[in-house]
Coordinates of C-alpha atoms in Angstrom, one line a residue:
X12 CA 111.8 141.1 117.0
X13 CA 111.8 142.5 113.7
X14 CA 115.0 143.1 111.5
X15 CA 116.2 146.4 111.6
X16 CA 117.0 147.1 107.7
X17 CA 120.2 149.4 107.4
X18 CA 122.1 150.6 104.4
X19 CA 125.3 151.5 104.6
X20 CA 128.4 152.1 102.2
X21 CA 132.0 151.0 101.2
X22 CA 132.8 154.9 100.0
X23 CA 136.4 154.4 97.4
X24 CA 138.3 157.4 96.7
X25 CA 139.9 157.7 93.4
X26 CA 143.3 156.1 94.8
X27 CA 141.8 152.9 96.0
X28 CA 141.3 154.0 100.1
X29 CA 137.8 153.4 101.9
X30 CA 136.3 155.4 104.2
X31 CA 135.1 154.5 107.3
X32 CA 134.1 156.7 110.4
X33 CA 134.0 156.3 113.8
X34 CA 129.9 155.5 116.2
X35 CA 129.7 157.8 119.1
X36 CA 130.0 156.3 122.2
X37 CA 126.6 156.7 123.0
X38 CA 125.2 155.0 119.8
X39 CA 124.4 150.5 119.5
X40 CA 128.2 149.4 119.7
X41 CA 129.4 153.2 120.3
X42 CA 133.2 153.5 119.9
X43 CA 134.1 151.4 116.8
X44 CA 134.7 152.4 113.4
X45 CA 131.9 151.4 110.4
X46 CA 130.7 152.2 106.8
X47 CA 129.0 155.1 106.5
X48 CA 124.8 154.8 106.5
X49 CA 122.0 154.4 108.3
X50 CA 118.4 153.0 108.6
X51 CA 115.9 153.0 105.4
X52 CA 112.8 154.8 106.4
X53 CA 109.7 153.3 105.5
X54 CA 108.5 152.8 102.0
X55 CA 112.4 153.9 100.7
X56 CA 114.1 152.9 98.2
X57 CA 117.9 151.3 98.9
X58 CA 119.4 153.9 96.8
X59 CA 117.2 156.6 98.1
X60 CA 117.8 155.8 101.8
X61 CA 121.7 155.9 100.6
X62 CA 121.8 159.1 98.9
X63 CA 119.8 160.7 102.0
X64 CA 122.5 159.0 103.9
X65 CA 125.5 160.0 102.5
X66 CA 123.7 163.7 102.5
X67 CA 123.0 164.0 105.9
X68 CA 126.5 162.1 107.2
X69 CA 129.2 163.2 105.1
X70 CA 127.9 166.5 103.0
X71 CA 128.2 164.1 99.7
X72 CA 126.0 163.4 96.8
X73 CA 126.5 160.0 95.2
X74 CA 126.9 159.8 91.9
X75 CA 127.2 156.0 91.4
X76 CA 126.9 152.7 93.4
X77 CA 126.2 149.0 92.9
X78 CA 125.3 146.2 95.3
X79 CA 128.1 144.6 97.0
X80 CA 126.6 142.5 99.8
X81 CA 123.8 141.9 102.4
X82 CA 124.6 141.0 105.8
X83 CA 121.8 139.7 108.5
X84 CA 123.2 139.6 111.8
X85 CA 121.4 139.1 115.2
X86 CA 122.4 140.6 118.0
X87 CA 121.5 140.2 121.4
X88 CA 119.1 143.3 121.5
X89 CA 118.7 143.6 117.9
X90 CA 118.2 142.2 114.8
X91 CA 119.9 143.9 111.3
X92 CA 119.8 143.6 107.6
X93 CA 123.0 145.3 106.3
X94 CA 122.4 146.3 102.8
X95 CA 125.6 147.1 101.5
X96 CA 126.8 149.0 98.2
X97 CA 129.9 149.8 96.5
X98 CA 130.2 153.9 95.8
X99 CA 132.9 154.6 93.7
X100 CA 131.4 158.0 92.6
X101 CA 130.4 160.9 94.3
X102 CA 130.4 164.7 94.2
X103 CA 131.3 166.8 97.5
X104 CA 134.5 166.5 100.1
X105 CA 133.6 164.0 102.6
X106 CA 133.5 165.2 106.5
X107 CA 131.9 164.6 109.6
X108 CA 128.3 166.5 109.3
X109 CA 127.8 165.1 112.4
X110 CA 131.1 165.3 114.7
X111 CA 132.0 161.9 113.8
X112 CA 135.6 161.2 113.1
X113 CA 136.4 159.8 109.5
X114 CA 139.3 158.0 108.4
X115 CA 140.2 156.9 104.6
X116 CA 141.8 153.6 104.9
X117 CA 143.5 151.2 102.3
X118 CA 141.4 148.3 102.0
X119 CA 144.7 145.7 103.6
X120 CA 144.7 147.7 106.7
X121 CA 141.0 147.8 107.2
X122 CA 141.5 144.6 109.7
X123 CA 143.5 147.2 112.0
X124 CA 140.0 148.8 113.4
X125 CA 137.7 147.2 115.4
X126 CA 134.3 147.1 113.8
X127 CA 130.4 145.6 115.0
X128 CA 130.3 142.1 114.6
X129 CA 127.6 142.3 111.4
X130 CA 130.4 144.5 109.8
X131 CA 132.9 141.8 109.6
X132 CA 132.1 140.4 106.2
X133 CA 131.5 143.8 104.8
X134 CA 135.2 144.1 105.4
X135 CA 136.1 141.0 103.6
X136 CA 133.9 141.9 101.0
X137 CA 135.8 145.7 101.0
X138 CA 138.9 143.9 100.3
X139 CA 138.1 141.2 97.8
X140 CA 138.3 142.3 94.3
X141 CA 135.7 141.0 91.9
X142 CA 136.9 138.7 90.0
X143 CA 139.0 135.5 91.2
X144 CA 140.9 133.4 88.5
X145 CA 141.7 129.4 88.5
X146 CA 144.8 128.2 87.2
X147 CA 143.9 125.6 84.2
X148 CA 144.7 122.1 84.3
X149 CA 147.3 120.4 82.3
X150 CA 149.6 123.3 81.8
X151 CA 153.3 122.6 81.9
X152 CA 155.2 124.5 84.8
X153 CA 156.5 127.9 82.7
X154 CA 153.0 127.8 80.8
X155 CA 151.4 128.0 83.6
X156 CA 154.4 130.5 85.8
X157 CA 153.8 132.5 82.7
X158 CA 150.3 132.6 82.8
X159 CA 150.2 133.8 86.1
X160 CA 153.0 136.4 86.0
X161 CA 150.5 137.6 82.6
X162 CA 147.5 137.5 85.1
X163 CA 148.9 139.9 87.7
X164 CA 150.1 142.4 85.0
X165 CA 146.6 142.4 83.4
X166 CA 145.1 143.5 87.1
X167 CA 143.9 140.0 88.4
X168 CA 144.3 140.5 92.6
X169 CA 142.9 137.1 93.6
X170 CA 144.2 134.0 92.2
X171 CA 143.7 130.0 92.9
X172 CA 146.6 127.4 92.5
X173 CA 144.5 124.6 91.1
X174 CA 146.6 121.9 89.4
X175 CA 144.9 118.4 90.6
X176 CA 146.6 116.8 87.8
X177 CA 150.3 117.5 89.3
X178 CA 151.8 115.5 92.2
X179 CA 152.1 117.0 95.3
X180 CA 156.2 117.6 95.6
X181 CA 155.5 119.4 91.9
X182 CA 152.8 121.3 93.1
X183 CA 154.7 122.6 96.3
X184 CA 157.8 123.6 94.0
X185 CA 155.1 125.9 91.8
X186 CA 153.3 127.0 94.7
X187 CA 156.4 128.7 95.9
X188 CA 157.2 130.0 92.6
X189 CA 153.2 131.8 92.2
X190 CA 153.8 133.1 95.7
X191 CA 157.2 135.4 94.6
X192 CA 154.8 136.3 91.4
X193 CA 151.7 137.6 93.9
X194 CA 153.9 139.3 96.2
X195 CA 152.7 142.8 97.2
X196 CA 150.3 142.3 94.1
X197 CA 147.7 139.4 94.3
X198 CA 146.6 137.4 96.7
X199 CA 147.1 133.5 96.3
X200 CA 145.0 130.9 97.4
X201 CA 146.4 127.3 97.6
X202 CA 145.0 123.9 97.9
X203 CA 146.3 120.6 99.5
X204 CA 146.7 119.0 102.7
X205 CA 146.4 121.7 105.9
X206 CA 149.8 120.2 107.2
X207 CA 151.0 122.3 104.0
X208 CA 149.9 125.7 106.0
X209 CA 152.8 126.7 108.2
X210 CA 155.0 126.2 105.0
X211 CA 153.3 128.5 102.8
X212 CA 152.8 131.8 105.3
X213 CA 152.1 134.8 102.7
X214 CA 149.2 132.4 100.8
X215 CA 145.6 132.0 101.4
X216 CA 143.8 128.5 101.3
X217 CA 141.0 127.3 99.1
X218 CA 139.3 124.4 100.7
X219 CA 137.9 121.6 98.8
X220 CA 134.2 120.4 99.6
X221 CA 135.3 117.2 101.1
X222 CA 137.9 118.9 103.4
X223 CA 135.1 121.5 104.6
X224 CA 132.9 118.2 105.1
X225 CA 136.2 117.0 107.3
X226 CA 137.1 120.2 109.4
X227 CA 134.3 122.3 109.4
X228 CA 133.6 121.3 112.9
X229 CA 136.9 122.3 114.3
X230 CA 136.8 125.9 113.3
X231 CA 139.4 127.5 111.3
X232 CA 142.7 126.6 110.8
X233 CA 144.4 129.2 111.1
X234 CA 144.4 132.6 112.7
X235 CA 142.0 135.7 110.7
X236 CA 145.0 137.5 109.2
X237 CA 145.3 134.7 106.4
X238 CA 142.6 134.4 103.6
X239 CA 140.0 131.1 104.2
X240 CA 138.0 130.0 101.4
X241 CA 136.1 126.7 100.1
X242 CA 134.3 125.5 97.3
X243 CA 130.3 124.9 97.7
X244 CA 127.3 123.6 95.5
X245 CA 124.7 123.7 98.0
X246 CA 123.2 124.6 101.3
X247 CA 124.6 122.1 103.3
X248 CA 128.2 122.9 102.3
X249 CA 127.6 126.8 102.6
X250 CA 126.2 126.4 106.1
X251 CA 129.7 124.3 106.8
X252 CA 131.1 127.3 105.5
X253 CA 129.7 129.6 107.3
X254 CA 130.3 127.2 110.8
X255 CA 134.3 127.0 110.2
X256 CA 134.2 131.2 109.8
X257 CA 135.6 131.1 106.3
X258 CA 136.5 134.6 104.7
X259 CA 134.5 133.8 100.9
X260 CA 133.3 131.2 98.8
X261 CA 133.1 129.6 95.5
X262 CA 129.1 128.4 94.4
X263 CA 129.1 126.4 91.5
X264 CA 128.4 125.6 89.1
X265 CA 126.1 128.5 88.1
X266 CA 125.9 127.3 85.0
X267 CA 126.9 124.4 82.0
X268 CA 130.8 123.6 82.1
X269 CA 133.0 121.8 79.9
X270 CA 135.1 121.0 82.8
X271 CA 132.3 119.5 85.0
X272 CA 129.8 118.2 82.2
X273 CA 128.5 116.2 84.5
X274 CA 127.6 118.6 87.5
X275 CA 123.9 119.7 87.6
X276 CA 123.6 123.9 87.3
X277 CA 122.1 125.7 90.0
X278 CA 121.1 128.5 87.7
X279 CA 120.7 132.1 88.6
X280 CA 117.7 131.8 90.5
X281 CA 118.8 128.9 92.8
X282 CA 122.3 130.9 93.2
X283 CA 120.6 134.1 94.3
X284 CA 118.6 132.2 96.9
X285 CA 121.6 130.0 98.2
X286 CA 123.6 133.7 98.4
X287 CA 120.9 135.6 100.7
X288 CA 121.5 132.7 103.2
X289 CA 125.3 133.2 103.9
X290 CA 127.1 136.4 105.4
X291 CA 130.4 135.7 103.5
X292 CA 131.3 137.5 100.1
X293 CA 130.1 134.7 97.6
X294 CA 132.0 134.2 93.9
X295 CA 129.9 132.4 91.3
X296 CA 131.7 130.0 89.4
X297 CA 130.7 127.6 86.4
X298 CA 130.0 128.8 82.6
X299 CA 130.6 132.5 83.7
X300 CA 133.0 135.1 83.1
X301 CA 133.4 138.7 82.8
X302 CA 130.2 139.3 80.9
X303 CA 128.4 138.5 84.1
X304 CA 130.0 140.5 86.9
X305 CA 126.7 142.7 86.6
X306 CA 124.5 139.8 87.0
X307 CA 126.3 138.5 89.4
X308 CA 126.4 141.8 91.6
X309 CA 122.5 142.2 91.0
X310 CA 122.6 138.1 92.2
X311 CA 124.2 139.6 95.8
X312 CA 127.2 137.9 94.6
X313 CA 130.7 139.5 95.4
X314 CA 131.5 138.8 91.6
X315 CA 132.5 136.1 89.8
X316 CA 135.0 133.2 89.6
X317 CA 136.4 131.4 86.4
X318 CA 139.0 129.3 84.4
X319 CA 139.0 130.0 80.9
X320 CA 137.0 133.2 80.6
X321 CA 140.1 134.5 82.7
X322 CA 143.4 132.6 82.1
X323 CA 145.4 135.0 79.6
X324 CA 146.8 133.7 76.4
X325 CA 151.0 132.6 77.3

């Protein structure tokens, strides 16, 4: 059977909504909602086929996009390759060219509609921002309270609770400090033991590579509404990722660290292949910062991960 490749687009207005419209009942998974596109013709470019999309669907013209992620999905009677890109730019009021209903939806309530199965990740992808910060190590409670209330002022919206140097009674007392910082802001991840979960509601986990190795056979922990992520370095662990339905992923290291000397990089070609095997939004992690968020995009990489090149100076 061969794969069906599709384009399609996560369409953001100038105040941060995304619009989705609604398949008529008669279409492949009629009745739910999805990102705008369609099928690339023969011989088409992505951005070509999205343009004439966009055109054909909504009465737009597209004035800029970027890769956001790619999505294969089988499904019984078909076989698609989602190839997804972030417009943030376009020319033209958006509407139904072809009787389909739209709605323009803020990114937390995109979980409220019932979308195709291959559209799931897109979602989480929709919804992540593209950068993810990592507390330091060795910081002192209010150095490191401070750095995060600092973090979430500067626009950081994803943020990991690392601190394997602090015992976990101090760890718990912090965590529930960083969670009143991230309120209605940022989204925190944790790490620790999964008997911590039901204490910690409003936060996300971040699973190590060992505990992925432990649980990935029994499935998530915890119900879809809360953030799941882990921390990969190679096929193996992204296919556990993958088998316990995690929301994203760390892959690292991408490149030299001074907090991993040891660790062997992957490099940017290895990184890009790894990516195109996995459906969830990946962030790369390990001698990168804000400099590479293009690279990483062009890499099929949700963006990019990071300690230092994003802790702010407290």
């Amino acid at each position: 059977m061969k794969r069906i490749h599709v384009v399609a687009a996560v369409i953001r207005g100038a105040d941060g909504r995304i619009l989705i419209a609604r398949r008529a009942d008669t279409q492949h998974q009629g009745g739910l909602w999805e990102f705008p596109g369609g099928k690339v013709e023969q011989g088409e470019g992505v951005e070509a086929a999205l343009a004439r999309e966009l055109r054909e669907e909504l009465g737009i013209e597209v004035s800029r996009s970027r890769p956001l992620i790619k999505v294969s999905h089988d499904y019984p009677d078909k076989q698609v390759l989602l190839d997804v890109r972030e417009v943030d730019a376009f020319t033209g009021e958006p509407h139904g060219a072809e009787g389909q209903p739209l709605a323009w939806v803020a990114p937390r309530d995109l979980g409220q509609y019932e979308f195709p199965e291959a559209n799931k990740p897109i979602v989480a992808a929709a919804r992540l921002p593209d950068q993810y910060l990592i507390t330091p190590d060795g910081l002192e409670v209010p150095q490191m309270l401070k750095g995060i209330q600092k973090a979430v002022a500067n626009g950081i919206r994803l943020i990991q609770l690392r601190a394997p140097d602090m015992y976990d009674p101090k760890y718990r007392d912090v965590a529930v400090d960083a969670v009143g910082l991230c309120a209605g802001k940022a989204q925190l991840m944790l790490k620790g033991p999964l008997e911590w979960l039901g204490d910690f509601p409003a936060a996300g986990w971040h699973l190590t590579a060992a505990q992925l190795r432990k649980y990935a056979a029994k499935g998530r922990p915890f119900p879809k509404e809360r953030w799941l992520a882990a921390s990969c370095h190679n096929a193996e662990e992204l296919a556990l990722a993958e088998q316990m339905g995690v929301d994203f992923v760390t892959l690292s290291p991408v490149q030299a660290t001074q907090t991993h000397p040891e660790a062997v990089p992957l490099g940017w070609d290895e990184a890009q292949q790894l990516i195109a095997t996995v459906k969830q939004p990946v962030y790369l992690l390990g001698g990168v910062g804000p400099g590479q968020r293009e690279q990483a995009w062009q890499a099929g990489a949700q963006g990019v991960a990071g300690i230092r090149a994003f802790w702010p100076e407290v």
